[in-house]
JSON list of C-alpha atoms in Angstrom, two decimals:
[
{"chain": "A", "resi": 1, "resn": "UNK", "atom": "CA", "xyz": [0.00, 0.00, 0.00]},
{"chain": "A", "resi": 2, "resn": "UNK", "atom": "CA", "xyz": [2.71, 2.17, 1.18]},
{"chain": "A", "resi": 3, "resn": "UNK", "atom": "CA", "xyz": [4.66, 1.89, -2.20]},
{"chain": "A", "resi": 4, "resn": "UNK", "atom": "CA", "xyz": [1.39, 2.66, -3.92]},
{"chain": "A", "resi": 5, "resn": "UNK", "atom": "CA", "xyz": [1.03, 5.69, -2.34]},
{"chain": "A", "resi": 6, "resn": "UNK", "atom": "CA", "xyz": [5.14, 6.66, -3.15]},
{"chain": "A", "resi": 7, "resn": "UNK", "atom": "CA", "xyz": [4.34, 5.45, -6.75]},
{"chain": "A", "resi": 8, "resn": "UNK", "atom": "CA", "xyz": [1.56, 7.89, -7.16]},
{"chain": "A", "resi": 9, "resn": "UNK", "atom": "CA", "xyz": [3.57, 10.84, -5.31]},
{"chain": "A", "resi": 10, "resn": "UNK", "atom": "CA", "xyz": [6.17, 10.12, -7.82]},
{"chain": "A", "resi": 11, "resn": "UNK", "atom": "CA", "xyz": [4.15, 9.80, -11.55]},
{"chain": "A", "resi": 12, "resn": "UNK", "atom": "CA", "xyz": [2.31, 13.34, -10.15]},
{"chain": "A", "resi": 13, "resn": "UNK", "atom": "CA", "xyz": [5.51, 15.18, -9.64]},
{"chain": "A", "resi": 14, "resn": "UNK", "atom": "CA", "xyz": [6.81, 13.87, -12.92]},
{"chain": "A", "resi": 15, "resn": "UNK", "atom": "CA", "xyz": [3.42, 15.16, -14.43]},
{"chain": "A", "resi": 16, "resn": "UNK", "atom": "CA", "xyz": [4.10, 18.65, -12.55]},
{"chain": "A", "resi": 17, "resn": "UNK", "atom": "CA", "xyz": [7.28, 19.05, -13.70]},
{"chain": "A", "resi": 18, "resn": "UNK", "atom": "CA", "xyz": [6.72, 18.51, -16.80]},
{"chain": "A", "resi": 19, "resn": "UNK", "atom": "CA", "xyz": [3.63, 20.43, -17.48]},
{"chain": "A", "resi": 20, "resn": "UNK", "atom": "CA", "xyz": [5.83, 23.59, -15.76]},
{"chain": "A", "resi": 21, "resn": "UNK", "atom": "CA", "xyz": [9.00, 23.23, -18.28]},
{"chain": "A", "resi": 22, "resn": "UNK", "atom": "CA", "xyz": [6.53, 23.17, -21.74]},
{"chain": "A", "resi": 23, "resn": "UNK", "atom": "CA", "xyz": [7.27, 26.40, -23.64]},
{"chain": "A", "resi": 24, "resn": "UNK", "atom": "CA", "xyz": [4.32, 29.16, -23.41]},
{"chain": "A", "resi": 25, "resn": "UNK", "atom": "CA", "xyz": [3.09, 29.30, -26.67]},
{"chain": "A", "resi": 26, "resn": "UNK", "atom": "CA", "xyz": [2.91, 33.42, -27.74]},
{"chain": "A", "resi": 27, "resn": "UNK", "atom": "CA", "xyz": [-0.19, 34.91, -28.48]},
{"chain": "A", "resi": 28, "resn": "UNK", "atom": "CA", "xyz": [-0.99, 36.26, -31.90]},
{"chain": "A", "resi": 29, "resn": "UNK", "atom": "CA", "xyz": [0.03, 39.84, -32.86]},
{"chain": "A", "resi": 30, "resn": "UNK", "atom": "CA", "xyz": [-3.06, 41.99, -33.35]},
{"chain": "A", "resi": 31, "resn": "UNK", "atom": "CA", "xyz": [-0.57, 44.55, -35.26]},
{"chain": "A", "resi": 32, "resn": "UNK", "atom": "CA", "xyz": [-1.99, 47.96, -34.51]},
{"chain": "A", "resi": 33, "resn": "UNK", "atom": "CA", "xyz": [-4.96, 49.20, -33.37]},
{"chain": "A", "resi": 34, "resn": "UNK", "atom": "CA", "xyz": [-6.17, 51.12, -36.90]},
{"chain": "A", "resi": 35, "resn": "UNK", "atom": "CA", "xyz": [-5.31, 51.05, -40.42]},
{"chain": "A", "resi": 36, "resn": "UNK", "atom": "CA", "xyz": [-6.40, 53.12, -43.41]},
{"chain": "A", "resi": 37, "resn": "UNK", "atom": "CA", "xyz": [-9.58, 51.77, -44.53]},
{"chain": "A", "resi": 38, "resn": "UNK", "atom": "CA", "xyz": [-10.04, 49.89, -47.92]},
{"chain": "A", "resi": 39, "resn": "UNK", "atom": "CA", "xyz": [-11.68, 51.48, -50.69]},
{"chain": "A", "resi": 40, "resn": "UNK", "atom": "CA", "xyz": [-14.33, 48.72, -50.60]},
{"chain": "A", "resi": 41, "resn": "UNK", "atom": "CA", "xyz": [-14.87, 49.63, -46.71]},
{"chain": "A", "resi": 42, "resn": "UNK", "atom": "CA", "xyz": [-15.71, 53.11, -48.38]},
{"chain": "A", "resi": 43, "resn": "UNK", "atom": "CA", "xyz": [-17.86, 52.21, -51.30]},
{"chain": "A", "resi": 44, "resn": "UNK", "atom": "CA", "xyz": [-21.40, 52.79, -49.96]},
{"chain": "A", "resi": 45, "resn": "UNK", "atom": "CA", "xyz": [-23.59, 49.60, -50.82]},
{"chain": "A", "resi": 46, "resn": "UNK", "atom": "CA", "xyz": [-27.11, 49.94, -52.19]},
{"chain": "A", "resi": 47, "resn": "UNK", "atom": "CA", "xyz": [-29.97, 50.72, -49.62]},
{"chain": "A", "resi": 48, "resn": "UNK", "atom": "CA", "xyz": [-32.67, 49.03, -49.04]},
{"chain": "A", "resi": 49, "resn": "UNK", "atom": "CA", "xyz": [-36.00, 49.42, -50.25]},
{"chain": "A", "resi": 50, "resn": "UNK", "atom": "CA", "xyz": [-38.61, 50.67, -47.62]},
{"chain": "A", "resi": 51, "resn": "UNK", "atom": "CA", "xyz": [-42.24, 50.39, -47.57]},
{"chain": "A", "resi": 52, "resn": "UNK", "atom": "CA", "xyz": [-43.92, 53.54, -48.46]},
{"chain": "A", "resi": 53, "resn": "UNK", "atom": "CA", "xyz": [-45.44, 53.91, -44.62]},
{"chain": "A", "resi": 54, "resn": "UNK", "atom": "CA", "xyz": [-42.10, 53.29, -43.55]},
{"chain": "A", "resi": 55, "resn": "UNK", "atom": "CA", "xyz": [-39.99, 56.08, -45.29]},
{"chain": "A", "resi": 56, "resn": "UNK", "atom": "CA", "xyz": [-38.06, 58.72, -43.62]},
{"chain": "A", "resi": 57, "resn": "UNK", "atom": "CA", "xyz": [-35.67, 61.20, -44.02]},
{"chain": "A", "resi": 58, "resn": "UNK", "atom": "CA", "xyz": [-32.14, 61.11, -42.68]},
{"chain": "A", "resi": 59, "resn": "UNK", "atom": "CA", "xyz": [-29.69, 64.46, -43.31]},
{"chain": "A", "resi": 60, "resn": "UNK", "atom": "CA", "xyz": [-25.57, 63.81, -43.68]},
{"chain": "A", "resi": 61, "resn": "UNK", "atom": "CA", "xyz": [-23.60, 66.60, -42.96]},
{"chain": "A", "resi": 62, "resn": "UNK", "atom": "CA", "xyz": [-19.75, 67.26, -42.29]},
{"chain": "A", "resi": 63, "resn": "UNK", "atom": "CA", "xyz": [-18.31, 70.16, -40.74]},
{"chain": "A", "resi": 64, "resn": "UNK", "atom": "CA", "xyz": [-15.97, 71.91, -43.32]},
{"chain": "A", "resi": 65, "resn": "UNK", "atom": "CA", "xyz": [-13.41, 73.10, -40.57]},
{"chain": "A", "resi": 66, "resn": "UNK", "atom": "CA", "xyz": [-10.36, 71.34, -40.69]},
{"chain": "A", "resi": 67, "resn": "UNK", "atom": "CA", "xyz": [-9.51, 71.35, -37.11]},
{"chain": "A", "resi": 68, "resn": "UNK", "atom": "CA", "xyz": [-12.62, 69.75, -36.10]},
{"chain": "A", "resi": 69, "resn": "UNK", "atom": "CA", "xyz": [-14.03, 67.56, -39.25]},
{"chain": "A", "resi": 70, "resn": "UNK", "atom": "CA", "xyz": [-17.14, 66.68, -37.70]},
{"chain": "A", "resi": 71, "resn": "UNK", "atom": "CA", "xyz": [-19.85, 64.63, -39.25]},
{"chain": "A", "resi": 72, "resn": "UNK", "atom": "CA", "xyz": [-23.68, 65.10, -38.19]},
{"chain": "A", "resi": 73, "resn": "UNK", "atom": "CA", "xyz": [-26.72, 62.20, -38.92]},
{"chain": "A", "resi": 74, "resn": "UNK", "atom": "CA", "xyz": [-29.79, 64.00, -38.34]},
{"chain": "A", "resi": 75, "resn": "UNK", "atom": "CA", "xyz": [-33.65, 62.13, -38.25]},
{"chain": "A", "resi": 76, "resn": "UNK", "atom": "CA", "xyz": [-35.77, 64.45, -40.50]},
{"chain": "A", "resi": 77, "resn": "UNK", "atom": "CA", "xyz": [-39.09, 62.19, -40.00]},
{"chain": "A", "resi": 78, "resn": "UNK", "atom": "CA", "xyz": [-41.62, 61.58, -42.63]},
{"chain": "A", "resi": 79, "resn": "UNK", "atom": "CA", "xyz": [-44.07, 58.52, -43.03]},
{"chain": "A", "resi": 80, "resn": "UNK", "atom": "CA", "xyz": [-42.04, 56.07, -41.06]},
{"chain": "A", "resi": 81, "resn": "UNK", "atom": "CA", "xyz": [-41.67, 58.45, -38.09]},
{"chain": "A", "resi": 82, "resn": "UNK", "atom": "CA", "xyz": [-43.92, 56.95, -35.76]},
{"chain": "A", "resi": 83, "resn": "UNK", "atom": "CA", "xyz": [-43.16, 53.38, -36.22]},
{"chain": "A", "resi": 84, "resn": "UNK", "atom": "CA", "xyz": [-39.29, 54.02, -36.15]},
{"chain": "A", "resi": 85, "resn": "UNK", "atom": "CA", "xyz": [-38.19, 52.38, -32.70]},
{"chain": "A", "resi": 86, "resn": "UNK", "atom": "CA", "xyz": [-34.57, 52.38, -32.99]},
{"chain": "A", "resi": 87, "resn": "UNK", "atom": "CA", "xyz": [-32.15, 54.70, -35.39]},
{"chain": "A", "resi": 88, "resn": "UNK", "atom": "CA", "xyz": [-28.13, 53.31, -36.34]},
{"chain": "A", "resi": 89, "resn": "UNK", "atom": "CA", "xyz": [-25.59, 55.14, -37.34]},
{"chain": "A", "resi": 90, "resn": "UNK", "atom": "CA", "xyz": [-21.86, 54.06, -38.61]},
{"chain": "A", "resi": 91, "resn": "UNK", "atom": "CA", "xyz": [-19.14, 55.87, -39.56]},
{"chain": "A", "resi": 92, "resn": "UNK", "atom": "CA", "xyz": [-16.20, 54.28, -41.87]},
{"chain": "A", "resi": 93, "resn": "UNK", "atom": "CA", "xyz": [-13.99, 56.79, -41.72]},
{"chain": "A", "resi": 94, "resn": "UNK", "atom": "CA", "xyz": [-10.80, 56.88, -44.55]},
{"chain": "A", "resi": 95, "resn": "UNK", "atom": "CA", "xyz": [-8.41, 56.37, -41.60]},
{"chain": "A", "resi": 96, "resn": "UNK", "atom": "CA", "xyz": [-10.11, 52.83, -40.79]},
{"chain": "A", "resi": 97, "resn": "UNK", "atom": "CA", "xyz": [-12.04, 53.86, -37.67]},
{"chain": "A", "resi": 98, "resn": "UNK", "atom": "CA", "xyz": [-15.48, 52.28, -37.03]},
{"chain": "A", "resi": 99, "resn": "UNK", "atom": "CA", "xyz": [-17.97, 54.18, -35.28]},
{"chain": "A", "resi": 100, "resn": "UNK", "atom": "CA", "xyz": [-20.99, 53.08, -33.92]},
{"chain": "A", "resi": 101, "resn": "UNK", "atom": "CA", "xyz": [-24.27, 55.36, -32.41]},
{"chain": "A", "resi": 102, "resn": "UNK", "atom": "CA", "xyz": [-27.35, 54.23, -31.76]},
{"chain": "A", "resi": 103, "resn": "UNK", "atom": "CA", "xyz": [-31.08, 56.43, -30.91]},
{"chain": "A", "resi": 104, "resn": "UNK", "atom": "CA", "xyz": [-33.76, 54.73, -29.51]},
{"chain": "A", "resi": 105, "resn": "UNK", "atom": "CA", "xyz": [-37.18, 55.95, -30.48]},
{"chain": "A", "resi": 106, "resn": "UNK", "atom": "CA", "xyz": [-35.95, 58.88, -32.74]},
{"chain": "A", "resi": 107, "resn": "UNK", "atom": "CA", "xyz": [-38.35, 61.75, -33.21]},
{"chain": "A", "resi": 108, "resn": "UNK", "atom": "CA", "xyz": [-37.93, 64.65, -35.72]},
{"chain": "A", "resi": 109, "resn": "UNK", "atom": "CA", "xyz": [-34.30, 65.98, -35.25]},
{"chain": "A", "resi": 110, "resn": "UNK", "atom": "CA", "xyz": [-32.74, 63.20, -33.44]},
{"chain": "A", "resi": 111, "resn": "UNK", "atom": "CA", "xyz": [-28.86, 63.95, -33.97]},
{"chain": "A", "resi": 112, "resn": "UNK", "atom": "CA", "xyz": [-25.67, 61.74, -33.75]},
{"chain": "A", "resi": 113, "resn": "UNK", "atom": "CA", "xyz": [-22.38, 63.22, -33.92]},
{"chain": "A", "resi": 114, "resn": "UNK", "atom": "CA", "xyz": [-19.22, 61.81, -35.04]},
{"chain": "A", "resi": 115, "resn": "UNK", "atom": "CA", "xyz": [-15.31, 62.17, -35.65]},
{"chain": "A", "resi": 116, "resn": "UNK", "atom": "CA", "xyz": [-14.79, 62.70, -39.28]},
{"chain": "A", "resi": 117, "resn": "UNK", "atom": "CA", "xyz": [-11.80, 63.22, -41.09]},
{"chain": "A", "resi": 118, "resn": "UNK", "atom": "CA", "xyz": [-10.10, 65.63, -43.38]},
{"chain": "A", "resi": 119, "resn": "UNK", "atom": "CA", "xyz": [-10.68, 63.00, -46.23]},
{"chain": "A", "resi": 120, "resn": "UNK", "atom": "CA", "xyz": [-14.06, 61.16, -47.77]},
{"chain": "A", "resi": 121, "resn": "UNK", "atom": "CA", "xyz": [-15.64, 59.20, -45.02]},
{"chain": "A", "resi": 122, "resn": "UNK", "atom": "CA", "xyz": [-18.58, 56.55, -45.10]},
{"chain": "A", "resi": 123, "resn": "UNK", "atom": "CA", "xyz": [-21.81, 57.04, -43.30]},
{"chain": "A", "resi": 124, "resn": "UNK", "atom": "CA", "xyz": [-24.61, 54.31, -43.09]},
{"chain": "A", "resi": 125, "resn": "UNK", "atom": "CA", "xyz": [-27.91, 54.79, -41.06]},
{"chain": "A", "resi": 126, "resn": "UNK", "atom": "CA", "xyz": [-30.26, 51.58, -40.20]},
{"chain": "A", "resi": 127, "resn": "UNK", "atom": "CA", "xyz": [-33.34, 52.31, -38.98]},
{"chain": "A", "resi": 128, "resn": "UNK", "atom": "CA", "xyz": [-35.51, 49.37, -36.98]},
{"chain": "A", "resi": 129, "resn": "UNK", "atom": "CA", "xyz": [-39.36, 49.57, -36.28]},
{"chain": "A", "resi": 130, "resn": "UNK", "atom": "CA", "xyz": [-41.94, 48.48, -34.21]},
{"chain": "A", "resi": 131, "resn": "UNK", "atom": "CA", "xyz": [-42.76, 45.41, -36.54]},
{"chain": "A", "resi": 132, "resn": "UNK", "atom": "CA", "xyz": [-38.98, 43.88, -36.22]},
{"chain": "A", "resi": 133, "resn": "UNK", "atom": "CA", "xyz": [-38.01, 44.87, -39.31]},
{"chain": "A", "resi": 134, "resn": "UNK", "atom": "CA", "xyz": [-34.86, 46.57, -40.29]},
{"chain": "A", "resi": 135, "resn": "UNK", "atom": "CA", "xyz": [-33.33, 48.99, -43.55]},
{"chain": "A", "resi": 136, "resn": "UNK", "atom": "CA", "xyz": [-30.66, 50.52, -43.89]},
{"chain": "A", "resi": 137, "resn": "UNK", "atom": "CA", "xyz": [-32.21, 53.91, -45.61]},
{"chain": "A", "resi": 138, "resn": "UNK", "atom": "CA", "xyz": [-28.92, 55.68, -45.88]},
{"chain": "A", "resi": 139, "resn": "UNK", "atom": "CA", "xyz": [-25.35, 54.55, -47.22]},
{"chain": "A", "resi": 140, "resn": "UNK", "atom": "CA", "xyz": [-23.52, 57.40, -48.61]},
{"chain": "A", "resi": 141, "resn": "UNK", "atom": "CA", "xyz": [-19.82, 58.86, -49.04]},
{"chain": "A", "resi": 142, "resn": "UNK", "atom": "CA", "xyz": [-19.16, 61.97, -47.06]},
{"chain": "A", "resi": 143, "resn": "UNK", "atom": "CA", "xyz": [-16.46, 63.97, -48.67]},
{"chain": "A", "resi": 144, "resn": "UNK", "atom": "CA", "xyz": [-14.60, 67.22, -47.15]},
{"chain": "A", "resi": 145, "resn": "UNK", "atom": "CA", "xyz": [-15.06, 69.97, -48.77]},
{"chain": "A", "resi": 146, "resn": "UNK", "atom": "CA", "xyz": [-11.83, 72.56, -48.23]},
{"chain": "A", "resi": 147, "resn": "UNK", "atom": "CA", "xyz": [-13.33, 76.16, -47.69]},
{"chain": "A", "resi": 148, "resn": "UNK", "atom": "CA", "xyz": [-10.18, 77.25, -49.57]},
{"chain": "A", "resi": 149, "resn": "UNK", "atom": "CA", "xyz": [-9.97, 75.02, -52.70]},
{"chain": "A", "resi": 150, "resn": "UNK", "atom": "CA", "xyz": [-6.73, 75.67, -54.85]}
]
């Protein structure tokens, strides 16, 4: 019994040891944290096509002033306004960041503000309603426009 016991003692300190002295595997490099986006990641896709009672309005803008490129998704309304439960906005912007905003229960003039950047961004707007359904209504390129052209 006793050499049993020594027997076991031993074949789990081999185990130990063993499992201590294996080489950590590295983790995968991520690389770094942004990178210019592809044009494809900036081609807007085609939208979807909404029911007539479902239809609304959203407004793009982008702030012309270089030092703080800002780009604005504004909820107009229109036919759809009542039903719209939930508003989505994303921003691919030309220096590869995502961003994400989200409105619950827009009403007329619901705004989201972004980052933009001095260069042609992406915007695309899904809006959800009460039925479950979803569209994306908007999907357009956002370009800045230099106050100063040369």
């Amino acid at each position: 019994m006793k050499g049993l016991f020594v027997l076991s003692a031993l074949g789990i300190t081999v185990l130990l040891i063993a499992g201590c002295t294996m080489p950590e595997s590295p983790l995968p490099s991520t690389g770094p944290g942004k990178a210019p986006a592809t044009v494809s990641a900036l081609q807007p896709q085609p939208t979807s096509v909404v029911p007539a009672q479902y239809e609304v309005s959203i407004q793009v803008q982008k702030n012309v002033i270089s030092t703080d490129p800002w780009i604005s998704v504004v909820f107009e309304g229109g036919a759809g306004l009542g039903y719209a439960t939930l508003m989505e906005a994303r921003v691919v912007r030309s220096d590869g960041v995502i961003e994400e905003k989200t409105a619950y229960k827009p009403v007329k003039g619901t705004r989201l503000l972004f980052n933009g950047t001095t260069k042609t961004d992406r915007v695309i707007v899904t809006v959800s309603y009460v039925d479950g359904s979803r569209y994306t209504v908007t999907d357009v390129q956002v370009p800045f426009r230099d106050i100063n052209p040369t």
